């Protein structure tokens, strides 16, 4: 399939390009894109500089969010926005940065529901090339139907009540599928921590400027163990990978949620 | 053109894949993606399961919206979001599911105005491959300038008034082109029913989270014959193909519009 | 790299197609897409007609915005929306229409911050093919670190204050990177006029329906020399290249900003 070979070429070429750049700090991605500094410089020497000094040596070095979390957030952003151009590069970076194949698999599955089936399918098509190249096989992937985590009945009852208030009888199908499979199955799958599911979810919402759903999921993220500092730094990662306006739409929501949290 | 050959490969490969899956209920799409269960399973066995059990055997079997309408809505969602990865697959599914080539042609034309020229051009590039493969030729397409439906003068006067209130003198060009060609030509083209034009329009708005324009077009859709149950089920289709957050932004608007309708 | 060869093929094929169309007014783009009238007609004869009569002979001929500005706005829209399908076509059109390679380079750099790194990288990948074909080399590009314009201390102090009010302490990283590099470096780069940076910025915001940030940047654009008539016509260009709903979300903001400006 043509998209497949494209991915292969992007990956290998990207890797070659990075080698040229000679960046090798295992704590940092080798570059901000599958395009090499040289390739970027043929259009914008400034953008090559910002990619190296501001993004790789600046953003990615900040301690407020771990390299592993930044990679998970960045992959979530690209999948959620349907941006496959650098996706293979960032999936490779995520695997190099401590995100497991199992977690990447669950992230794409989770985002099929939060960012649309077609974005997830395009991501699968990129990921399967990277997985194949790294020899990640079926036995290294999450089960289709594993034993699920225990559901939090009180949180679930509150969630159902708020869905009822939002939708009334306008879309019974949406209400049903939100209960099962989304909250009675997907969210309870064991191979991605609730904290990481929340991290991927708020990244997806921020990446697409979907602030209407952000406050609720951000509170859930903080309940699930994401720290307030990490939440604020996700907004910084969003600025670079989803653009400043989406970060400035998310920032005030993070501020409000954090200020309203009981300490 | 490379994108062309990509589409060809996607289509043929997708078809092969579906054959493997051995789904053959003519009332259902053969799969949820151009990727086969096996291909999806190399990254996420769970996503392969959800695609088969939840999407094809679940969503698409619901009676609240016909298979034909679900296909039209799904194509509209992908075109409106610029998601070409599975577009050939869903255009084929639409043709298999009762959407005519004439209706698909008009849908892409309509969405050039509602989702941007570039999204429509990318869709044309995918559709022309499918049309060529199926021998759909010029004599099977709508005329460039057919006799138009009669315009509803009262509705048109109300529309112009609301545009005037929205824009004042800020953008005379937008006001002019909205009158002609959009409402004095595109909306009056005979080869796609007003009800279907409305269905495509609200699908496009919901797919991109554009709720500001949704209430007006939803009322027009209900005036044009879409039922309230169908409108609510479009939101369910949106959840899977445009993501849960867009569905939850659209749902409350549908509720409000339906509750305010005189019975 | 496959995406590269795709671009090459798109460009050359697109050019061939335009030649067929035989449009040659240097004041107008040769067509509304890299697809020829004939190619578009195999799916929608109507869309071929609208592309020629309404877009090229209609929209692009309007005097409220120069051909050069329309090209800059259109490239900004496509980069900001990550729509690469016709991007090579419109970058070629921009170069033919009076946008310099230096300005295109700065536009892509600017949009890396406003529309996300991945959209900018995908645009670089398309632009480098066009630049290579036209023999645009390093000596024809802006320096990575040129002498910067003087910053407007009063405007900068006001900007920092409003960021502080928006974010509080929720995302220190976003506040820092917004000051430097965004406003202390990118916005002060000399190779794209402040007026054009503002034009590119509001085009990007309108193209993605990001109205929350639009009023502030529109006021800055008018302060930087964009006229109110030009601002209103950008909305018209948005309608065709980013879809009617985004234009109708932007229009009322333009109206409000213009009405509130002291004359």
mmCIF file with all atom_site columns, N, CA, C and O in Angstrom, chain A residues 6 33 35 41-44 46-47 49-50 62 81 83 85-86 232 236 240 243-246 248-249 255, chain C residues 3 105 109 113-115 117-119 121 128 141 144-145 165 170-171 173-174 176 178 185 189 210 213:
data_model
loop_
_atom_site.group_PDB
_atom_site.id
_atom_site.type_symbol
_atom_site.label_atom_id
_atom_site.label_alt_id
_atom_site.label_comp_id
_atom_site.label_asym_id
_atom_site.label_entity_id
_atom_site.label_seq_id
_atom_site.pdbx_PDB_ins_code
_atom_site.Cartn_x
_atom_site.Cartn_y
_atom_site.Cartn_z
_atom_site.occupancy
_atom_site.B_iso_or_equiv
_atom_site.pdbx_formal_charge
_atom_site.auth_seq_id
_atom_site.auth_comp_id
_atom_site.auth_asym_id
_atom_site.auth_atom_id
_atom_site.pdbx_PDB_model_num
ATOM 1   N N  . UNK A 1 6   ? 5.398   4.980  1.924  1.00 0.00 ? 6   UNK A N  1
ATOM 2   C CA . UNK A 1 6   ? 5.716   6.362  2.297  1.00 0.00 ? 6   UNK A CA 1
ATOM 3   C C  . UNK A 1 6   ? 6.260   6.380  3.723  1.00 0.00 ? 6   UNK A C  1
ATOM 4   O O  . UNK A 1 6   ? 7.317   6.897  3.997  1.00 0.00 ? 6   UNK A O  1
ATOM 5   N N  . UNK A 1 33  ? 11.538  17.036 13.862 1.00 0.00 ? 33  UNK A N  1
ATOM 6   C CA . UNK A 1 33  ? 10.779  16.619 12.679 1.00 0.00 ? 33  UNK A CA 1
ATOM 7   C C  . UNK A 1 33  ? 11.515  15.505 11.947 1.00 0.00 ? 33  UNK A C  1
ATOM 8   O O  . UNK A 1 33  ? 12.709  15.281 12.168 1.00 0.00 ? 33  UNK A O  1
ATOM 9   N N  . UNK A 1 35  ? 12.085  15.773 8.935  1.00 0.00 ? 35  UNK A N  1
ATOM 10  C CA . UNK A 1 35  ? 12.943  16.528 8.025  1.00 0.00 ? 35  UNK A CA 1
ATOM 11  C C  . UNK A 1 35  ? 14.218  16.899 8.774  1.00 0.00 ? 35  UNK A C  1
ATOM 12  O O  . UNK A 1 35  ? 14.175  17.270 9.943  1.00 0.00 ? 35  UNK A O  1
ATOM 13  N N  . UNK A 1 41  ? 16.260  23.847 6.268  1.00 0.00 ? 41  UNK A N  1
ATOM 14  C CA . UNK A 1 41  ? 17.011  25.047 5.911  1.00 0.00 ? 41  UNK A CA 1
ATOM 15  C C  . UNK A 1 41  ? 16.880  25.457 4.455  1.00 0.00 ? 41  UNK A C  1
ATOM 16  O O  . UNK A 1 41  ? 17.128  26.612 4.109  1.00 0.00 ? 41  UNK A O  1
ATOM 17  N N  . UNK A 1 42  ? 16.476  24.529 3.597  1.00 0.00 ? 42  UNK A N  1
ATOM 18  C CA . UNK A 1 42  ? 16.300  24.904 2.185  1.00 0.00 ? 42  UNK A CA 1
ATOM 19  C C  . UNK A 1 42  ? 15.064  25.773 1.991  1.00 0.00 ? 42  UNK A C  1
ATOM 20  O O  . UNK A 1 42  ? 14.868  26.356 0.927  1.00 0.00 ? 42  UNK A O  1
ATOM 21  N N  . UNK A 1 43  ? 14.203  25.832 3.003  1.00 0.00 ? 43  UNK A N  1
ATOM 22  C CA . UNK A 1 43  ? 13.026  26.716 2.945  1.00 0.00 ? 43  UNK A CA 1
ATOM 23  C C  . UNK A 1 43  ? 13.135  27.803 4.019  1.00 0.00 ? 43  UNK A C  1
ATOM 24  O O  . UNK A 1 43  ? 12.861  28.965 3.770  1.00 0.00 ? 43  UNK A O  1
ATOM 25  N N  . UNK A 1 44  ? 13.541  27.405 5.233  1.00 0.00 ? 44  UNK A N  1
ATOM 26  C CA . UNK A 1 44  ? 13.637  28.374 6.318  1.00 0.00 ? 44  UNK A CA 1
ATOM 27  C C  . UNK A 1 44  ? 14.773  28.034 7.288  1.00 0.00 ? 44  UNK A C  1
ATOM 28  O O  . UNK A 1 44  ? 14.591  27.210 8.192  1.00 0.00 ? 44  UNK A O  1
ATOM 29  N N  . UNK A 1 46  ? 15.652  29.796 9.624  1.00 0.00 ? 46  UNK A N  1
ATOM 30  C CA . UNK A 1 46  ? 15.163  30.184 10.952 1.00 0.00 ? 46  UNK A CA 1
ATOM 31  C C  . UNK A 1 46  ? 14.402  29.031 11.612 1.00 0.00 ? 46  UNK A C  1
ATOM 32  O O  . UNK A 1 46  ? 14.585  28.744 12.793 1.00 0.00 ? 46  UNK A O  1
ATOM 33  N N  . UNK A 1 47  ? 13.584  28.356 10.818 1.00 0.00 ? 47  UNK A N  1
ATOM 34  C CA . UNK A 1 47  ? 12.780  27.265 11.367 1.00 0.00 ? 47  UNK A CA 1
ATOM 35  C C  . UNK A 1 47  ? 13.680  26.096 11.781 1.00 0.00 ? 47  UNK A C  1
ATOM 36  O O  . UNK A 1 47  ? 13.418  25.420 12.789 1.00 0.00 ? 47  UNK A O  1
ATOM 37  N N  . UNK A 1 49  ? 16.641  26.527 12.956 1.00 0.00 ? 49  UNK A N  1
ATOM 38  C CA . UNK A 1 49  ? 17.214  26.994 14.232 1.00 0.00 ? 49  UNK A CA 1
ATOM 39  C C  . UNK A 1 49  ? 16.204  26.841 15.370 1.00 0.00 ? 49  UNK A C  1
ATOM 40  O O  . UNK A 1 49  ? 16.532  26.296 16.428 1.00 0.00 ? 49  UNK A O  1
ATOM 41  N N  . UNK A 1 50  ? 14.981  27.302 15.161 1.00 0.00 ? 50  UNK A N  1
ATOM 42  C CA . UNK A 1 50  ? 13.973  27.181 16.228 1.00 0.00 ? 50  UNK A CA 1
ATOM 43  C C  . UNK A 1 50  ? 13.733  25.711 16.580 1.00 0.00 ? 50  UNK A C  1
ATOM 44  O O  . UNK A 1 50  ? 13.556  25.363 17.747 1.00 0.00 ? 50  UNK A O  1
ATOM 45  N N  . UNK A 1 62  ? 12.670  20.887 29.412 1.00 0.00 ? 62  UNK A N  1
ATOM 46  C CA . UNK A 1 62  ? 12.014  21.410 30.609 1.00 0.00 ? 62  UNK A CA 1
ATOM 47  C C  . UNK A 1 62  ? 11.606  20.267 31.540 1.00 0.00 ? 62  UNK A C  1
ATOM 48  O O  . UNK A 1 62  ? 11.072  19.251 31.086 1.00 0.00 ? 62  UNK A O  1
ATOM 49  N N  . UNK A 1 81  ? -5.049  15.285 15.541 1.00 0.00 ? 81  UNK A N  1
ATOM 50  C CA . UNK A 1 81  ? -5.182  16.282 14.483 1.00 0.00 ? 81  UNK A CA 1
ATOM 51  C C  . UNK A 1 81  ? -5.056  15.668 13.088 1.00 0.00 ? 81  UNK A C  1
ATOM 52  O O  . UNK A 1 81  ? -5.107  16.365 12.082 1.00 0.00 ? 81  UNK A O  1
ATOM 53  N N  . UNK A 1 83  ? -2.450  14.441 11.707 1.00 0.00 ? 83  UNK A N  1
ATOM 54  C CA . UNK A 1 83  ? -1.219  14.902 11.053 1.00 0.00 ? 83  UNK A CA 1
ATOM 55  C C  . UNK A 1 83  ? -0.216  13.764 10.966 1.00 0.00 ? 83  UNK A C  1
ATOM 56  O O  . UNK A 1 83  ? 0.555   13.521 11.892 1.00 0.00 ? 83  UNK A O  1
ATOM 57  N N  . UNK A 1 85  ? 2.279   13.469 8.778  1.00 0.00 ? 85  UNK A N  1
ATOM 58  C CA . UNK A 1 85  ? 3.576   13.767 8.172  1.00 0.00 ? 85  UNK A CA 1
ATOM 59  C C  . UNK A 1 85  ? 4.753   13.394 9.076  1.00 0.00 ? 85  UNK A C  1
ATOM 60  O O  . UNK A 1 85  ? 5.693   12.755 8.647  1.00 0.00 ? 85  UNK A O  1
ATOM 61  N N  . UNK A 1 86  ? 4.720   13.820 10.324 1.00 0.00 ? 86  UNK A N  1
ATOM 62  C CA . UNK A 1 86  ? 5.814   13.521 11.259 1.00 0.00 ? 86  UNK A CA 1
ATOM 63  C C  . UNK A 1 86  ? 5.443   12.440 12.264 1.00 0.00 ? 86  UNK A C  1
ATOM 64  O O  . UNK A 1 86  ? 6.158   12.238 13.253 1.00 0.00 ? 86  UNK A O  1
ATOM 65  N N  . UNK A 1 232 ? -0.258  22.091 33.309 1.00 0.00 ? 232 UNK A N  1
ATOM 66  C CA . UNK A 1 232 ? 0.145   23.376 32.729 1.00 0.00 ? 232 UNK A CA 1
ATOM 67  C C  . UNK A 1 232 ? 1.215   23.218 31.663 1.00 0.00 ? 232 UNK A C  1
ATOM 68  O O  . UNK A 1 232 ? 1.257   23.980 30.692 1.00 0.00 ? 232 UNK A O  1
ATOM 69  N N  . UNK A 1 236 ? 1.954   23.888 27.293 1.00 0.00 ? 236 UNK A N  1
ATOM 70  C CA . UNK A 1 236 ? 3.168   24.368 26.615 1.00 0.00 ? 236 UNK A CA 1
ATOM 71  C C  . UNK A 1 236 ? 3.510   23.461 25.427 1.00 0.00 ? 236 UNK A C  1
ATOM 72  O O  . UNK A 1 236 ? 3.858   23.944 24.346 1.00 0.00 ? 236 UNK A O  1
ATOM 73  N N  . UNK A 1 240 ? 3.486   24.301 20.849 1.00 0.00 ? 240 UNK A N  1
ATOM 74  C CA . UNK A 1 240 ? 4.402   24.001 19.750 1.00 0.00 ? 240 UNK A CA 1
ATOM 75  C C  . UNK A 1 240 ? 3.823   23.007 18.743 1.00 0.00 ? 240 UNK A C  1
ATOM 76  O O  . UNK A 1 240 ? 4.004   23.179 17.539 1.00 0.00 ? 240 UNK A O  1
ATOM 77  N N  . UNK A 1 243 ? -0.132  24.538 17.925 1.00 0.00 ? 243 UNK A N  1
ATOM 78  C CA . UNK A 1 243 ? -0.246  25.954 17.642 1.00 0.00 ? 243 UNK A CA 1
ATOM 79  C C  . UNK A 1 243 ? -0.650  26.787 18.846 1.00 0.00 ? 243 UNK A C  1
ATOM 80  O O  . UNK A 1 243 ? -1.384  26.313 19.723 1.00 0.00 ? 243 UNK A O  1
ATOM 81  N N  . UNK A 1 244 ? -0.155  28.025 18.888 1.00 0.00 ? 244 UNK A N  1
ATOM 82  C CA . UNK A 1 244 ? -0.380  28.932 20.007 1.00 0.00 ? 244 UNK A CA 1
ATOM 83  C C  . UNK A 1 244 ? -1.852  29.173 20.324 1.00 0.00 ? 244 UNK A C  1
ATOM 84  O O  . UNK A 1 244 ? -2.248  29.177 21.492 1.00 0.00 ? 244 UNK A O  1
ATOM 85  N N  . UNK A 1 245 ? -2.710  29.354 19.309 1.00 0.00 ? 245 UNK A N  1
ATOM 86  C CA . UNK A 1 245 ? -4.111  29.644 19.647 1.00 0.00 ? 245 UNK A CA 1
ATOM 87  C C  . UNK A 1 245 ? -4.775  28.523 20.451 1.00 0.00 ? 245 UNK A C  1
ATOM 88  O O  . UNK A 1 245 ? -5.524  28.802 21.395 1.00 0.00 ? 245 UNK A O  1
ATOM 89  N N  . UNK A 1 246 ? -4.492  27.256 20.119 1.00 0.00 ? 246 UNK A N  1
ATOM 90  C CA . UNK A 1 246 ? -5.080  26.170 20.906 1.00 0.00 ? 246 UNK A CA 1
ATOM 91  C C  . UNK A 1 246 ? -4.544  26.165 22.333 1.00 0.00 ? 246 UNK A C  1
ATOM 92  O O  . UNK A 1 246 ? -5.275  25.862 23.280 1.00 0.00 ? 246 UNK A O  1
ATOM 93  N N  . UNK A 1 248 ? -3.631  28.866 23.981 1.00 0.00 ? 248 UNK A N  1
ATOM 94  C CA . UNK A 1 248 ? -4.250  29.987 24.682 1.00 0.00 ? 248 UNK A CA 1
ATOM 95  C C  . UNK A 1 248 ? -5.749  29.793 24.907 1.00 0.00 ? 248 UNK A C  1
ATOM 96  O O  . UNK A 1 248 ? -6.353  30.483 25.718 1.00 0.00 ? 248 UNK A O  1
ATOM 97  N N  . UNK A 1 249 ? -6.348  28.846 24.198 1.00 0.00 ? 249 UNK A N  1
ATOM 98  C CA . UNK A 1 249 ? -7.733  28.487 24.529 1.00 0.00 ? 249 UNK A CA 1
ATOM 99  C C  . UNK A 1 249 ? -7.761  27.514 25.705 1.00 0.00 ? 249 UNK A C  1
ATOM 100 O O  . UNK A 1 249 ? -8.674  27.546 26.527 1.00 0.00 ? 249 UNK A O  1
ATOM 101 N N  . UNK A 1 255 ? -6.290  27.036 34.222 1.00 0.00 ? 255 UNK A N  1
ATOM 102 C CA . UNK A 1 255 ? -6.235  27.957 35.357 1.00 0.00 ? 255 UNK A CA 1
ATOM 103 C C  . UNK A 1 255 ? -7.498  27.846 36.211 1.00 0.00 ? 255 UNK A C  1
ATOM 104 O O  . UNK A 1 255 ? -7.443  27.690 37.431 1.00 0.00 ? 255 UNK A O  1
ATOM 105 N N  . UNK C 2 3   ? 6.813   11.712 -0.207 1.00 0.00 ? 3   UNK C N  1
ATOM 106 C CA . UNK C 2 3   ? 6.009   12.934 -0.203 1.00 0.00 ? 3   UNK C CA 1
ATOM 107 C C  . UNK C 2 3   ? 6.606   13.970 -1.145 1.00 0.00 ? 3   UNK C C  1
ATOM 108 O O  . UNK C 2 3   ? 5.927   14.734 -1.791 1.00 0.00 ? 3   UNK C O  1
ATOM 109 N N  . UNK C 2 105 ? 8.968   32.010 3.004  1.00 0.00 ? 105 UNK C N  1
ATOM 110 C CA . UNK C 2 105 ? 9.765   31.355 4.028  1.00 0.00 ? 105 UNK C CA 1
ATOM 111 C C  . UNK C 2 105 ? 9.360   31.856 5.418  1.00 0.00 ? 105 UNK C C  1
ATOM 112 O O  . UNK C 2 105 ? 9.119   31.068 6.346  1.00 0.00 ? 105 UNK C O  1
ATOM 113 N N  . UNK C 2 109 ? 7.506   29.948 8.632  1.00 0.00 ? 109 UNK C N  1
ATOM 114 C CA . UNK C 2 109 ? 8.127   30.023 9.962  1.00 0.00 ? 109 UNK C CA 1
ATOM 115 C C  . UNK C 2 109 ? 7.140   30.583 10.980 1.00 0.00 ? 109 UNK C C  1
ATOM 116 O O  . UNK C 2 109 ? 6.961   30.023 12.066 1.00 0.00 ? 109 UNK C O  1
ATOM 117 N N  . UNK C 2 113 ? 4.425   28.527 14.592 1.00 0.00 ? 113 UNK C N  1
ATOM 118 C CA . UNK C 2 113 ? 4.002   28.894 15.938 1.00 0.00 ? 113 UNK C CA 1
ATOM 119 C C  . UNK C 2 113 ? 2.479   29.022 16.047 1.00 0.00 ? 113 UNK C C  1
ATOM 120 O O  . UNK C 2 113 ? 1.891   28.648 17.045 1.00 0.00 ? 113 UNK C O  1
ATOM 121 N N  . UNK C 2 114 ? 1.845   29.521 14.990 1.00 0.00 ? 114 UNK C N  1
ATOM 122 C CA . UNK C 2 114 ? 0.404   29.741 15.067 1.00 0.00 ? 114 UNK C CA 1
ATOM 123 C C  . UNK C 2 114 ? -0.435  28.544 14.631 1.00 0.00 ? 114 UNK C C  1
ATOM 124 O O  . UNK C 2 114 ? -1.627  28.450 14.975 1.00 0.00 ? 114 UNK C O  1
ATOM 125 N N  . UNK C 2 115 ? 0.143   27.624 13.877 1.00 0.00 ? 115 UNK C N  1
ATOM 126 C CA . UNK C 2 115 ? -0.655  26.476 13.395 1.00 0.00 ? 115 UNK C CA 1
ATOM 127 C C  . UNK C 2 115 ? -0.039  25.129 13.739 1.00 0.00 ? 115 UNK C C  1
ATOM 128 O O  . UNK C 2 115 ? -0.556  24.095 13.312 1.00 0.00 ? 115 UNK C O  1
ATOM 129 N N  . UNK C 2 117 ? 3.809   22.835 14.714 1.00 0.00 ? 117 UNK C N  1
ATOM 130 C CA . UNK C 2 117 ? 5.053   22.458 14.057 1.00 0.00 ? 117 UNK C CA 1
ATOM 131 C C  . UNK C 2 117 ? 4.839   21.496 12.887 1.00 0.00 ? 117 UNK C C  1
ATOM 132 O O  . UNK C 2 117 ? 5.444   21.615 11.829 1.00 0.00 ? 117 UNK C O  1
ATOM 133 N N  . UNK C 2 118 ? 3.938   20.556 13.078 1.00 0.00 ? 118 UNK C N  1
ATOM 134 C CA . UNK C 2 118 ? 3.743   19.517 12.064 1.00 0.00 ? 118 UNK C CA 1
ATOM 135 C C  . UNK C 2 118 ? 3.161   20.098 10.775 1.00 0.00 ? 118 UNK C C  1
ATOM 136 O O  . UNK C 2 118 ? 3.554   19.701 9.680  1.00 0.00 ? 118 UNK C O  1
ATOM 137 N N  . UNK C 2 119 ? 2.242   21.063 10.900 1.00 0.00 ? 119 UNK C N  1
ATOM 138 C CA . UNK C 2 119 ? 1.722   21.718 9.697  1.00 0.00 ? 119 UNK C CA 1
ATOM 139 C C  . UNK C 2 119 ? 2.834   22.468 8.972  1.00 0.00 ? 119 UNK C C  1
ATOM 140 O O  . UNK C 2 119 ? 2.895   22.469 7.736  1.00 0.00 ? 119 UNK C O  1
ATOM 141 N N  . UNK C 2 121 ? 6.064   21.749 9.054  1.00 0.00 ? 121 UNK C N  1
ATOM 142 C CA . UNK C 2 121 ? 7.000   20.789 8.456  1.00 0.00 ? 121 UNK C CA 1
ATOM 143 C C  . UNK C 2 121 ? 6.432   20.208 7.153  1.00 0.00 ? 121 UNK C C  1
ATOM 144 O O  . UNK C 2 121 ? 7.142   20.055 6.162  1.00 0.00 ? 121 UNK C O  1
ATOM 145 N N  . UNK C 2 128 ? 9.920   23.112 -0.400 1.00 0.00 ? 128 UNK C N  1
ATOM 146 C CA . UNK C 2 128 ? 11.310  22.895 -0.827 1.00 0.00 ? 128 UNK C CA 1
ATOM 147 C C  . UNK C 2 128 ? 11.360  22.323 -2.244 1.00 0.00 ? 128 UNK C C  1
ATOM 148 O O  . UNK C 2 128 ? 12.316  22.557 -2.977 1.00 0.00 ? 128 UNK C O  1
ATOM 149 N N  . UNK C 2 141 ? 17.170  33.198 0.733  1.00 0.00 ? 141 UNK C N  1
ATOM 150 C CA . UNK C 2 141 ? 16.301  32.991 1.899  1.00 0.00 ? 141 UNK C CA 1
ATOM 151 C C  . UNK C 2 141 ? 16.672  33.926 3.044  1.00 0.00 ? 141 UNK C C  1
ATOM 152 O O  . UNK C 2 141 ? 17.801  34.428 3.098  1.00 0.00 ? 141 UNK C O  1
ATOM 153 N N  . UNK C 2 144 ? 18.904  33.048 9.386  1.00 0.00 ? 144 UNK C N  1
ATOM 154 C CA . UNK C 2 144 ? 18.338  32.380 10.559 1.00 0.00 ? 144 UNK C CA 1
ATOM 155 C C  . UNK C 2 144 ? 18.215  33.358 11.727 1.00 0.00 ? 144 UNK C C  1
ATOM 156 O O  . UNK C 2 144 ? 17.244  33.316 12.487 1.00 0.00 ? 144 UNK C O  1
ATOM 157 N N  . UNK C 2 145 ? 19.203  34.240 11.852 1.00 0.00 ? 145 UNK C N  1
ATOM 158 C CA . UNK C 2 145 ? 19.224  35.194 12.974 1.00 0.00 ? 145 UNK C CA 1
ATOM 159 C C  . UNK C 2 145 ? 19.586  36.587 12.489 1.00 0.00 ? 145 UNK C C  1
ATOM 160 O O  . UNK C 2 145 ? 20.694  37.061 12.705 1.00 0.00 ? 145 UNK C O  1
ATOM 161 N N  . UNK C 2 165 ? -3.141  37.911 32.798 1.00 0.00 ? 165 UNK C N  1
ATOM 162 C CA . UNK C 2 165 ? -4.546  37.818 33.221 1.00 0.00 ? 165 UNK C CA 1
ATOM 163 C C  . UNK C 2 165 ? -5.192  36.526 32.729 1.00 0.00 ? 165 UNK C C  1
ATOM 164 O O  . UNK C 2 165 ? -5.977  35.901 33.434 1.00 0.00 ? 165 UNK C O  1
ATOM 165 N N  . UNK C 2 170 ? -0.999  29.262 35.573 1.00 0.00 ? 170 UNK C N  1
ATOM 166 C CA . UNK C 2 170 ? -1.395  27.926 35.103 1.00 0.00 ? 170 UNK C CA 1
ATOM 167 C C  . UNK C 2 170 ? -0.376  27.292 34.167 1.00 0.00 ? 170 UNK C C  1
ATOM 168 O O  . UNK C 2 170 ? -0.187  26.082 34.172 1.00 0.00 ? 170 UNK C O  1
ATOM 169 N N  . UNK C 2 171 ? 0.285   28.105 33.330 1.00 0.00 ? 171 UNK C N  1
ATOM 170 C CA . UNK C 2 171 ? 1.246   27.539 32.385 1.00 0.00 ? 171 UNK C CA 1
ATOM 171 C C  . UNK C 2 171 ? 2.430   28.497 32.168 1.00 0.00 ? 171 UNK C C  1
ATOM 172 O O  . UNK C 2 171 ? 2.491   29.195 31.153 1.00 0.00 ? 171 UNK C O  1
ATOM 173 N N  . UNK C 2 173 ? 5.355   27.927 31.254 1.00 0.00 ? 173 UNK C N  1
ATOM 174 C CA . UNK C 2 173 ? 6.079   27.638 30.014 1.00 0.00 ? 173 UNK C CA 1
ATOM 175 C C  . UNK C 2 173 ? 5.465   28.361 28.824 1.00 0.00 ? 173 UNK C C  1
ATOM 176 O O  . UNK C 2 173 ? 6.173   28.956 28.012 1.00 0.00 ? 173 UNK C O  1
ATOM 177 N N  . UNK C 2 174 ? 4.144   28.340 28.732 1.00 0.00 ? 174 UNK C N  1
ATOM 178 C CA . UNK C 2 174 ? 3.487   29.026 27.628 1.00 0.00 ? 174 UNK C CA 1
ATOM 179 C C  . UNK C 2 174 ? 3.772   30.519 27.685 1.00 0.00 ? 174 UNK C C  1
ATOM 180 O O  . UNK C 2 174 ? 4.094   31.140 26.675 1.00 0.00 ? 174 UNK C O  1
ATOM 181 N N  . UNK C 2 176 ? 6.349   32.035 29.018 1.00 0.00 ? 176 UNK C N  1
ATOM 182 C CA . UNK C 2 176 ? 7.759   32.290 28.670 1.00 0.00 ? 176 UNK C CA 1
ATOM 183 C C  . UNK C 2 176 ? 8.007   32.228 27.165 1.00 0.00 ? 176 UNK C C  1
ATOM 184 O O  . UNK C 2 176 ? 8.587   33.134 26.581 1.00 0.00 ? 176 UNK C O  1
ATOM 185 N N  . UNK C 2 178 ? 5.908   32.499 24.826 1.00 0.00 ? 178 UNK C N  1
ATOM 186 C CA . UNK C 2 178 ? 5.155   33.519 24.092 1.00 0.00 ? 178 UNK C CA 1
ATOM 187 C C  . UNK C 2 178 ? 5.962   34.817 24.051 1.00 0.00 ? 178 UNK C C  1
ATOM 188 O O  . UNK C 2 178 ? 5.974   35.530 23.037 1.00 0.00 ? 178 UNK C O  1
ATOM 189 N N  . UNK C 2 185 ? 11.191  37.725 19.195 1.00 0.00 ? 185 UNK C N  1
ATOM 190 C CA . UNK C 2 185 ? 12.047  37.247 18.103 1.00 0.00 ? 185 UNK C CA 1
ATOM 191 C C  . UNK C 2 185 ? 11.241  37.098 16.801 1.00 0.00 ? 185 UNK C C  1
ATOM 192 O O  . UNK C 2 185 ? 11.356  37.920 15.891 1.00 0.00 ? 185 UNK C O  1
ATOM 193 N N  . UNK C 2 189 ? 11.205  39.720 13.319 1.00 0.00 ? 189 UNK C N  1
ATOM 194 C CA . UNK C 2 189 ? 12.051  39.380 12.170 1.00 0.00 ? 189 UNK C CA 1
ATOM 195 C C  . UNK C 2 189 ? 11.735  40.330 11.016 1.00 0.00 ? 189 UNK C C  1
ATOM 196 O O  . UNK C 2 189 ? 10.575  40.594 10.728 1.00 0.00 ? 189 UNK C O  1
ATOM 197 N N  . UNK C 2 210 ? -10.661 29.866 15.046 1.00 0.00 ? 210 UNK C N  1
ATOM 198 C CA . UNK C 2 210 ? -10.152 30.244 16.372 1.00 0.00 ? 210 UNK C CA 1
ATOM 199 C C  . UNK C 2 210 ? -10.484 31.697 16.671 1.00 0.00 ? 210 UNK C C  1
ATOM 200 O O  . UNK C 2 210 ? -9.604  32.557 16.744 1.00 0.00 ? 210 UNK C O  1
ATOM 201 N N  . UNK C 2 213 ? -9.059  34.240 19.772 1.00 0.00 ? 213 UNK C N  1
ATOM 202 C CA . UNK C 2 213 ? -7.849  35.077 19.674 1.00 0.00 ? 213 UNK C CA 1
ATOM 203 C C  . UNK C 2 213 ? -7.951  36.114 18.552 1.00 0.00 ? 213 UNK C C  1
ATOM 204 O O  . UNK C 2 213 ? -7.014  36.886 18.340 1.00 0.00 ? 213 UNK C O  1
#
